[in-house]
Every structure is written in C-alpha cells, then in structure tokens.
Short mmCIF file of C-alpha atoms in Angstrom, two decimals:
data_model
loop_
_atom_site.label_atom_id
_atom_site.label_comp_id
_atom_site.label_asym_id
_atom_site.label_seq_id
_atom_site.Cartn_x
_atom_site.Cartn_y
_atom_site.Cartn_z
CA MET O 320 0.23 -3.99 -12.02
CA LYS O 321 0.33 -7.53 -10.85
CA THR O 322 -1.53 -10.71 -11.59
CA THR O 323 -1.91 -13.85 -9.46
CA THR O 324 -4.20 -15.86 -11.67
CA THR O 325 -5.01 -15.89 -15.37
CA GLN O 326 -8.44 -17.44 -15.32
CA SER O 327 -10.87 -16.29 -17.99
CA GLU O 328 -13.50 -18.99 -17.39
CA PRO O 329 -16.60 -18.31 -15.35
CA HIS O 330 -16.19 -18.43 -11.55
CA MET O 331 -18.05 -21.03 -9.50
CA THR O 332 -20.87 -20.31 -7.13
CA PRO O 333 -20.96 -22.10 -3.69
CA ALA O 334 -23.35 -24.61 -5.25
CA GLY O 335 -20.70 -25.49 -7.91
CA THR O 336 -22.58 -24.09 -10.92
CA ALA O 337 -20.79 -21.87 -13.39
CA GLU O 338 -21.68 -18.21 -13.30
CA PRO O 339 -20.49 -15.52 -15.75
CA ASP O 340 -17.96 -12.97 -14.42
CA ALA O 341 -20.15 -9.89 -14.39
CA ALA O 342 -17.31 -7.42 -13.79
CA LEU O 343 -15.14 -8.80 -16.50
CA ALA O 344 -18.03 -8.78 -19.01
CA PHE O 345 -19.05 -5.22 -18.03
CA TRP O 346 -15.61 -3.65 -18.59
CA ARG O 347 -14.85 -5.69 -21.74
CA GLU O 348 -18.14 -4.69 -23.29
CA ARG O 349 -18.29 -1.10 -22.13
CA ALA O 350 -14.69 -0.05 -22.26
CA GLY O 351 -13.15 -2.56 -24.67
CA ASP O 352 -13.19 -0.38 -27.86
CA ALA O 353 -11.58 2.63 -26.11
CA VAL O 354 -8.98 0.48 -24.42
CA HIS O 355 -8.06 -1.43 -27.58
CA ALA O 356 -7.80 1.79 -29.55
CA CYS O 357 -5.40 3.21 -27.00
CA LEU O 358 -3.27 0.03 -26.84
CA GLY O 359 -3.17 -0.25 -30.58
CA SER O 360 -4.48 -3.81 -30.89
CA SER O 361 -7.22 -6.14 -29.68
CA MET O 362 -6.52 -7.81 -26.34
CA THR O 363 -7.84 -10.89 -24.52
CA TRP O 364 -9.19 -10.20 -21.07
CA SER O 365 -8.96 -12.31 -17.81
CA ARG O 366 -9.21 -11.79 -14.14
CA ALA O 367 -5.93 -10.72 -12.43
CA CYS O 368 -7.15 -12.05 -9.06
CA ALA O 369 -10.27 -13.38 -7.47
CA PRO O 370 -12.82 -10.70 -6.35
CA LYS O 371 -12.82 -9.80 -2.71
CA PRO O 372 -16.12 -10.10 -0.70
CA VAL O 373 -16.39 -6.33 -0.09
CA PRO O 374 -18.74 -3.95 -2.00
CA ASP O 375 -16.04 -1.44 -2.99
CA ASP O 376 -13.66 -4.01 -4.46
CA ALA O 377 -12.35 -2.80 -7.86
CA ALA O 378 -12.11 -5.32 -10.65
CA LYS O 379 -8.50 -6.02 -11.82
CA LEU O 380 -8.38 -7.42 -15.28
CA VAL O 381 -5.31 -8.57 -17.27
CA LEU O 382 -5.13 -7.55 -20.89
CA ARG O 383 -3.05 -9.89 -23.07
CA CYS O 384 -1.61 -9.26 -26.53
CA PRO O 385 -2.35 -11.63 -29.41
CA LEU O 386 0.72 -13.68 -28.49
CA GLY O 387 -0.68 -14.25 -25.01
CA ARG O 388 1.78 -12.10 -23.12
CA PRO O 389 0.32 -9.81 -20.41
CA HIS O 390 0.48 -6.22 -21.57
CA ALA O 391 -1.62 -4.18 -19.21
CA VAL O 392 -4.03 -4.32 -16.23
CA LEU O 393 -7.41 -2.52 -16.20
CA VAL O 394 -8.63 -1.49 -12.77
CA GLY O 395 -12.37 -0.84 -12.90
CA SER O 396 -14.39 0.66 -10.05
CA ALA O 397 -17.25 -1.13 -8.43
CA SER O 398 -20.65 0.56 -8.49
CA ALA O 399 -20.44 0.93 -4.70
CA ALA O 400 -17.24 3.07 -5.07
CA PRO O 401 -17.33 4.56 -8.58
CA GLU O 402 -14.41 6.91 -8.11
CA MET O 403 -11.96 4.31 -6.65
CA ALA O 404 -9.97 3.65 -9.87
CA ALA O 405 -9.63 7.38 -10.56
CA ARG O 406 -8.51 7.87 -6.99
CA HIS O 407 -5.73 5.30 -7.55
CA ALA O 408 -4.48 7.36 -10.46
CA GLU O 409 -4.84 10.71 -8.75
CA ARG O 410 -3.03 9.69 -5.59
CA SER O 411 -0.32 7.86 -7.54
CA GLN O 412 0.36 11.11 -9.38
CA ALA O 413 0.31 13.13 -6.19
CA ALA O 414 2.85 10.73 -4.65
CA ALA O 415 5.10 10.93 -7.72
CA ASP O 416 4.93 14.74 -7.64
CA ALA O 417 5.95 14.86 -4.03
CA LEU O 418 9.12 12.85 -4.63
CA PRO O 419 12.49 13.42 -6.33
CA ASP O 420 12.58 11.84 -9.72
CA GLU O 421 14.74 8.88 -8.62
CA LEU O 422 12.32 7.96 -5.86
CA ALA O 423 9.23 8.68 -7.98
CA ALA O 424 10.39 6.17 -10.57
CA VAL O 425 8.79 3.34 -8.58
CA VAL O 426 5.31 4.80 -9.15
CA LEU O 427 3.58 3.60 -12.31
CA LYS O 428 2.05 6.08 -14.75
CA PRO O 429 -1.35 5.08 -16.24
CA ILE O 430 -1.65 4.28 -19.95
CA THR O 431 -5.14 5.62 -20.18
CA GLN O 432 -8.22 6.17 -18.05
CA GLY O 433 -11.89 6.90 -18.48
CA GLU O 434 -15.40 6.53 -17.20
CA VAL O 435 -18.33 4.20 -18.01
CA ASP O 436 -21.78 4.65 -16.59
CA GLY O 437 -20.36 6.87 -13.91
CA ARG O 438 -17.70 4.29 -12.90
CA SER O 439 -14.06 5.21 -13.40
CA TYR O 440 -11.39 2.89 -14.84
CA VAL O 441 -7.59 3.10 -15.31
CA VAL O 442 -5.30 1.03 -17.52
CA TRP O 443 -1.86 0.50 -16.11
CA PRO O 444 1.31 -1.12 -17.56
CA TYR O 445 1.70 -4.72 -16.53
CA ARG O 446 4.33 -5.58 -13.93
CA SER O 447 5.07 -9.07 -12.52
CA PRO O 448 4.40 -10.24 -8.97
CA GLY O 449 7.06 -11.81 -6.83
CA GLY O 450 5.89 -15.30 -7.48
CA GLU O 451 3.81 -17.89 -5.70
CA GLY O 452 4.98 -20.54 -3.26
CA ARG O 453 7.31 -20.37 -0.24
CA LEU O 454 10.53 -20.67 -2.17
CA ALA O 455 9.62 -17.98 -4.66
CA GLN O 456 8.49 -15.61 -1.89
CA TRP O 457 11.66 -16.31 0.09
CA ARG O 458 13.75 -15.46 -2.96
CA TRP O 459 11.71 -12.34 -3.57
CA ARG O 460 12.09 -11.12 0.01
CA ARG O 461 15.84 -11.84 -0.03
CA ARG O 462 16.23 -9.73 -3.16
CA TRP O 463 13.96 -6.79 -2.43
CA SER O 464 13.64 -6.39 1.34
CA ALA O 465 16.75 -4.13 1.65
CA PRO O 466 16.11 -2.05 -1.50
CA VAL O 467 12.52 -1.25 -0.44
CA SER O 468 13.62 -0.47 3.09
CA ASN O 469 16.21 1.96 1.69
CA TRP O 470 13.67 3.51 -0.64
CA LEU O 471 11.27 4.05 2.30
CA PHE O 472 14.06 5.69 4.33
CA GLU O 473 14.88 8.07 1.54
CA VAL O 474 11.17 8.91 1.12
CA ASN O 475 10.93 9.89 4.75
CA GLN O 476 14.17 11.91 4.40
CA ALA O 477 12.88 13.71 1.31
CA THR O 478 9.37 14.49 2.53
CA CYS O 479 9.68 15.06 6.32
CA THR O 480 8.09 18.42 7.29
CA PRO O 481 7.02 19.69 10.69
CA ILE O 482 3.31 19.91 11.52
CA ALA O 483 2.29 23.51 12.40
CA PRO O 484 1.24 24.03 15.99
CA ASP O 485 -2.22 25.21 14.93
CA LEU O 486 -2.80 21.87 13.20
CA MET O 487 -1.74 19.64 16.17
CA ARG O 488 -5.32 19.04 17.31
CA GLU O 489 -6.55 18.08 13.83
CA ARG O 490 -3.52 16.23 12.59
CA VAL O 491 -2.15 14.53 15.73
CA VAL O 492 -4.55 14.51 18.73
CA ALA O 493 -7.73 13.62 16.76
CA PRO O 494 -6.11 10.46 15.13
CA LEU O 495 -4.76 9.30 18.46
CA GLU O 496 -8.24 9.72 19.99
CA ALA O 497 -9.66 7.75 17.12
CA LEU O 498 -7.19 4.97 17.70
CA GLY O 499 -8.22 4.62 21.37
CA ALA O 500 -11.92 4.67 20.46
CA ILE O 501 -11.85 1.69 18.13
CA GLU O 502 -13.96 -1.10 19.68
CA GLY O 503 -11.87 -4.11 20.84
CA VAL O 504 -8.47 -2.36 20.63
CA SER O 505 -6.04 -3.69 23.22
CA GLY O 506 -5.01 -1.98 26.36
CA ARG O 507 -1.47 -1.77 25.07
CA VAL O 508 -2.58 0.13 21.93
CA CYS O 509 -4.77 2.45 24.05
CA GLN O 510 -1.90 3.12 26.33
CA SER O 511 0.46 3.92 23.40
CA ALA O 512 -2.11 6.36 22.01
CA ASP O 513 -2.46 8.17 25.32
CA GLN O 514 1.32 8.37 25.85
CA ALA O 515 1.86 9.55 22.29
CA ALA O 516 -0.78 12.34 22.62
CA GLU O 517 0.97 13.50 25.79
CA ALA O 518 4.48 13.37 24.18
CA PHE O 519 3.44 15.18 21.04
CA THR O 520 1.44 17.94 22.77
CA ALA O 521 4.20 18.55 25.29
CA GLY O 522 6.79 18.83 22.53
CA GLY O 523 8.88 15.85 23.68
CA VAL O 524 8.46 14.21 20.23
CA PRO O 525 8.50 16.44 17.07
CA ALA O 526 5.24 16.03 15.08
CA VAL O 527 5.96 15.63 11.37
CA HIS O 528 4.32 14.65 8.13
CA VAL O 529 5.89 12.41 5.47
CA LEU O 530 4.55 10.82 2.27
CA MET O 531 2.67 7.68 3.42
CA HIS O 532 1.73 4.83 1.09
CA ASN O 533 -0.56 3.31 3.80
CA ASP O 534 -0.51 -0.25 2.45
CA LEU O 535 3.16 -1.07 1.94
CA TRP O 536 3.28 -4.88 1.96
CA THR O 537 5.02 -7.36 -0.33
CA GLY O 538 1.99 -7.87 -2.61
CA ASN O 539 2.09 -4.20 -3.61
CA VAL O 540 5.80 -4.30 -4.64
CA LEU O 541 6.25 -5.74 -8.15
CA CYS O 542 9.23 -6.91 -10.08
CA PRO O 543 10.74 -4.74 -12.80
CA GLU O 544 10.35 -5.45 -16.48
CA LYS O 545 13.60 -5.82 -18.38
CA ALA O 546 13.07 -2.60 -20.24
CA SER O 547 12.72 -0.59 -17.07
CA ALA O 548 15.18 -2.40 -14.82
CA GLY O 549 17.62 0.54 -14.56
CA GLY O 550 18.03 2.98 -11.71
CA ARG O 551 18.67 2.45 -8.00
CA TYR O 552 15.11 1.34 -7.39
CA PRO O 553 13.80 -0.61 -10.34
CA PHE O 554 10.90 -2.22 -8.59
CA THR O 555 7.33 -0.89 -8.86
CA ILE O 556 4.94 0.01 -5.99
CA ILE O 557 1.27 -0.13 -6.72
CA ASP O 558 -2.04 0.60 -5.00
CA TRP O 559 -1.66 4.25 -3.83
CA ALA O 560 -5.42 4.68 -3.31
CA GLY O 561 -4.94 5.24 0.47
CA ALA O 562 -1.73 7.26 0.13
CA GLU O 563 -1.34 10.68 1.86
CA VAL O 564 1.17 13.31 0.84
CA SER O 565 0.79 14.72 4.42
CA GLY O 566 0.92 11.30 6.10
CA TYR O 567 2.77 9.81 9.05
CA PRO O 568 6.06 8.02 9.51
CA ALA O 569 6.53 4.56 11.18
CA TYR O 570 3.34 2.77 9.93
CA ASP O 571 4.69 2.07 6.46
CA LEU O 572 7.93 0.77 8.02
CA ALA O 573 5.95 -1.40 10.52
CA ARG O 574 3.76 -2.85 7.79
CA TRP O 575 6.77 -3.50 5.55
CA ALA O 576 8.79 -5.10 8.30
CA GLN O 577 5.86 -7.39 9.15
CA SER O 578 5.17 -8.39 5.56
CA ALA O 579 8.79 -8.74 4.44
CA ARG O 580 9.54 -10.68 7.63
CA LEU O 581 12.43 -8.53 8.66
CA LYS O 582 14.32 -9.91 11.60
CA ALA O 583 13.90 -8.00 14.85
CA SER O 584 17.50 -6.84 14.74
CA GLY O 585 17.20 -5.60 11.22
CA TYR O 586 13.88 -3.84 11.92
CA GLY O 587 15.37 -2.33 15.04
CA ALA O 588 18.31 -0.89 13.00
CA GLU O 589 15.78 0.64 10.56
CA LEU O 590 13.90 2.29 13.49
CA VAL O 591 17.10 3.83 14.72
CA ARG O 592 17.94 5.06 11.28
CA HIS O 593 14.51 6.53 10.67
CA SER O 594 14.51 8.25 14.06
CA GLY O 595 17.55 10.30 12.97
CA VAL O 596 15.58 11.71 10.05
CA LEU O 597 12.56 12.42 12.23
CA GLY O 598 14.54 14.17 14.92
CA CYS O 599 13.42 11.97 17.79
CA ASP O 600 14.83 9.29 20.02
CA PRO O 601 14.51 5.78 18.58
CA GLY O 602 12.13 4.79 21.36
CA ALA O 603 9.73 7.57 20.29
CA MET O 604 9.08 5.75 17.02
CA ARG O 605 6.25 4.06 18.85
CA ALA O 606 4.51 7.50 19.24
CA HIS O 607 4.84 8.00 15.44
CA LEU O 608 3.38 4.46 14.88
CA ALA O 609 0.43 5.26 17.12
CA VAL O 610 -0.56 8.41 15.22
CA GLY O 611 -0.17 6.59 11.89
CA LEU O 612 -2.49 3.85 13.16
CA GLY O 613 -4.86 6.53 14.37
CA PHE O 614 -4.99 7.99 10.87
CA LEU O 615 -5.81 4.56 9.51
CA ALA O 616 -8.56 4.18 12.15
CA MET O 617 -10.13 7.37 10.88
CA ASN O 618 -10.06 6.06 7.26
CA LEU O 619 -10.96 2.36 7.42
CA GLU O 620 -13.36 2.39 4.47
CA GLY O 621 -13.56 -1.33 3.44
CA PHE O 622 -11.04 -2.38 6.13
CA SER O 623 -12.94 -4.17 8.87
CA PRO O 624 -12.55 -2.89 12.43
CA GLN O 625 -11.83 -6.41 13.61
CA ARG O 626 -8.94 -6.83 11.16
CA PHE O 627 -7.62 -3.41 12.10
CA VAL O 628 -7.56 -4.31 15.80
CA ARG O 629 -5.43 -7.31 15.03
CA LEU O 630 -3.14 -5.32 12.75
CA ALA O 631 -2.59 -2.50 15.27
CA ASP O 632 -1.62 -4.97 18.03
CA GLU O 633 0.71 -6.92 15.72
CA CYS O 634 2.39 -3.71 14.51
CA LEU O 635 2.92 -2.37 17.98
CA GLU O 636 4.20 -5.72 19.29
CA GLY O 637 6.57 -6.08 16.32
CA MET O 638 7.96 -2.64 16.91
CA GLU O 639 8.47 -3.13 20.62
CA ASN O 640 10.31 -6.38 19.94
CA ALA O 641 12.49 -4.65 17.33
CA LEU O 642 13.38 -1.82 19.70
CA ALA O 643 14.27 -4.31 22.44
CA ALA O 644 16.49 -6.20 19.95
CA ALA O 645 18.24 -2.88 19.16
CA GLY O 646 18.75 -2.17 22.90
CA VAL O 647 16.46 0.82 22.76
CA ARG O 648 14.42 2.01 25.72
CA ILE O 649 10.86 2.69 24.67
CA THR O 650 9.74 6.25 25.28
CA PRO O 651 6.16 7.53 24.98
#
C-alpha cells in the first residue's frame, strides 16, 4: 500500500483550530492490540493520505516500526460503508485467483484482517508510491508505463472469454443503456453507446469478458520493495475494490493511457495489439470502451455523476485520437 503523507498531528478545521483525527484514533484504540500482536511489535500510527470528502471513504493509516520505517498500511472502513475494506481483500483475492501466478504476483496479499463494531479492516504490506513532484512522476512513468501496459495486455490475453448469447441483454445492452442515460453525458458518448449496442447485438463485434481492475491509474501502481523486486512484473497494483473478474476490456487501458500520459501513437499501438486478443478490428475498441464505461455508470457508488461525465468524454476522445494516430478507421 502507498503513503503520500506521514502526518500524525491533528488535522485543521476550516477555522484553523486543531481537531483530533477521529478515524486514526478509532482504529488505533479499537484494533491496535490485535494488529500489534499480528505484526509482532508495537507500531506508531499516522495518516497515509488526507481523508476524502465522501461518506464511504476508508481510512488509510501507515504503521511504522520502532525505527520509524513504514511497515504496513491499515485500511479501515467508514461507518457509511462498513464492508469496504473487506471487499478490497475479497476482490483482490478473486483477481489473483483468476490470473496465472506470474501475473497475479502484482496483487498484494493481506497480512491480517478483522472487524470492529461492525466495520471491517485489512492490514496490507507497505509499498512505496512513485514519488511526488513533476520530475519524480516523469521518472516513474518512464520506468513503469511499458511494463504495466504489457501486464494489462497479458491479463486480457489470459482472461478473455466470450459472453454467452443469453447474457447479452444483462451484460452488454443494459450497461450501454445506462451509459446513455447518465445526465449530462455528451452526444458523442451517447452515439458511441448506441453504435456499440447495435454492433454487439448484430454480432459485428465479439462480446467478451476479461478481468477488469476498474481504477487503473498511476496512483494505484506502487514501486517494488527490494525483497520482492524479482519477476517480470515486480510492481504492485492496489485498490481492487471495484474489480470484476467478469469485466470488460478497453476501459482499464483507456484509464491507464490517460493517467500514464501515453503518446497517441503508443496508445494506438496498444489498441491494435489488444484488438488481436479480443478478436475484433482495432476500430471496434471504441465499442468495448463504451460497454466498460456503461458498467462503471451502473456502479458509481461514491463516484460523482459529474466527474463520470468528464471521465467518459476524456476516455472516448483519447481513444479516438489514438486510433487516428495509428491510422485506424473507427468502427461502431
């Protein structure tokens, strides 16, 4: 798990007065003994990152050994979403189980987990973020953009399975209808949803499932620790709470290309490569993106509709530009 800050002091209210960190105090007091017993020593606790202004935001707390080195991260569910941390662990395991060992190695295994007052928590091994600042992020992207893209390609290759005809309505048409029904979605996105529905139901584009992370951006890809830096893919991917074993191709690639700032030509080459695995023309990747966005539209949870509308348009525009850069004609 990652950390972006190491503050243990009280956070500040808008008025500037110090206020105790209630989430940090809750987990340290209620789960501290069990966590320390599992880790084998007493730890100091601090916030991994500032809390988000959403009711289901889970607390992320860094546990440091007596020498001050970060050792683990506790993810504790908010009272508004008491099963969130447990879902992280459950879906991480499901993702690992769906992958060959070499690809599954990027998925962290929890150290321990439990429940306090009906709220679940999970303790994960600590992993380092890519660094802060433009230069550090540039270096991080330069090092890991290609390996993560290759990992994602191999995931689609390993997990691609056809969607049964009797599930087309539930698994393809319904998500595309949900995408078009989101308030404020652009005409271009609506058109892509309509064209995709027609192409999938007519059989022009094969409908498939793949393992889908559903939030594959640079902040969820962490650097390896020295002790675990072996293998072809030594990085770690976290935050699998929204993952689906029977998910959809193209959205993870679109989100990754956007976050890692892949050049249009490089992204276009990835689209061509992925289309070969999915058994479709490269231009039909837009249809796969539409159904992936539709699935997200049906499962927004704490994701605001306004933010989703922007994301959908950006993903579609980025893909169209990449296909154009690769000399590919867009097909429905």
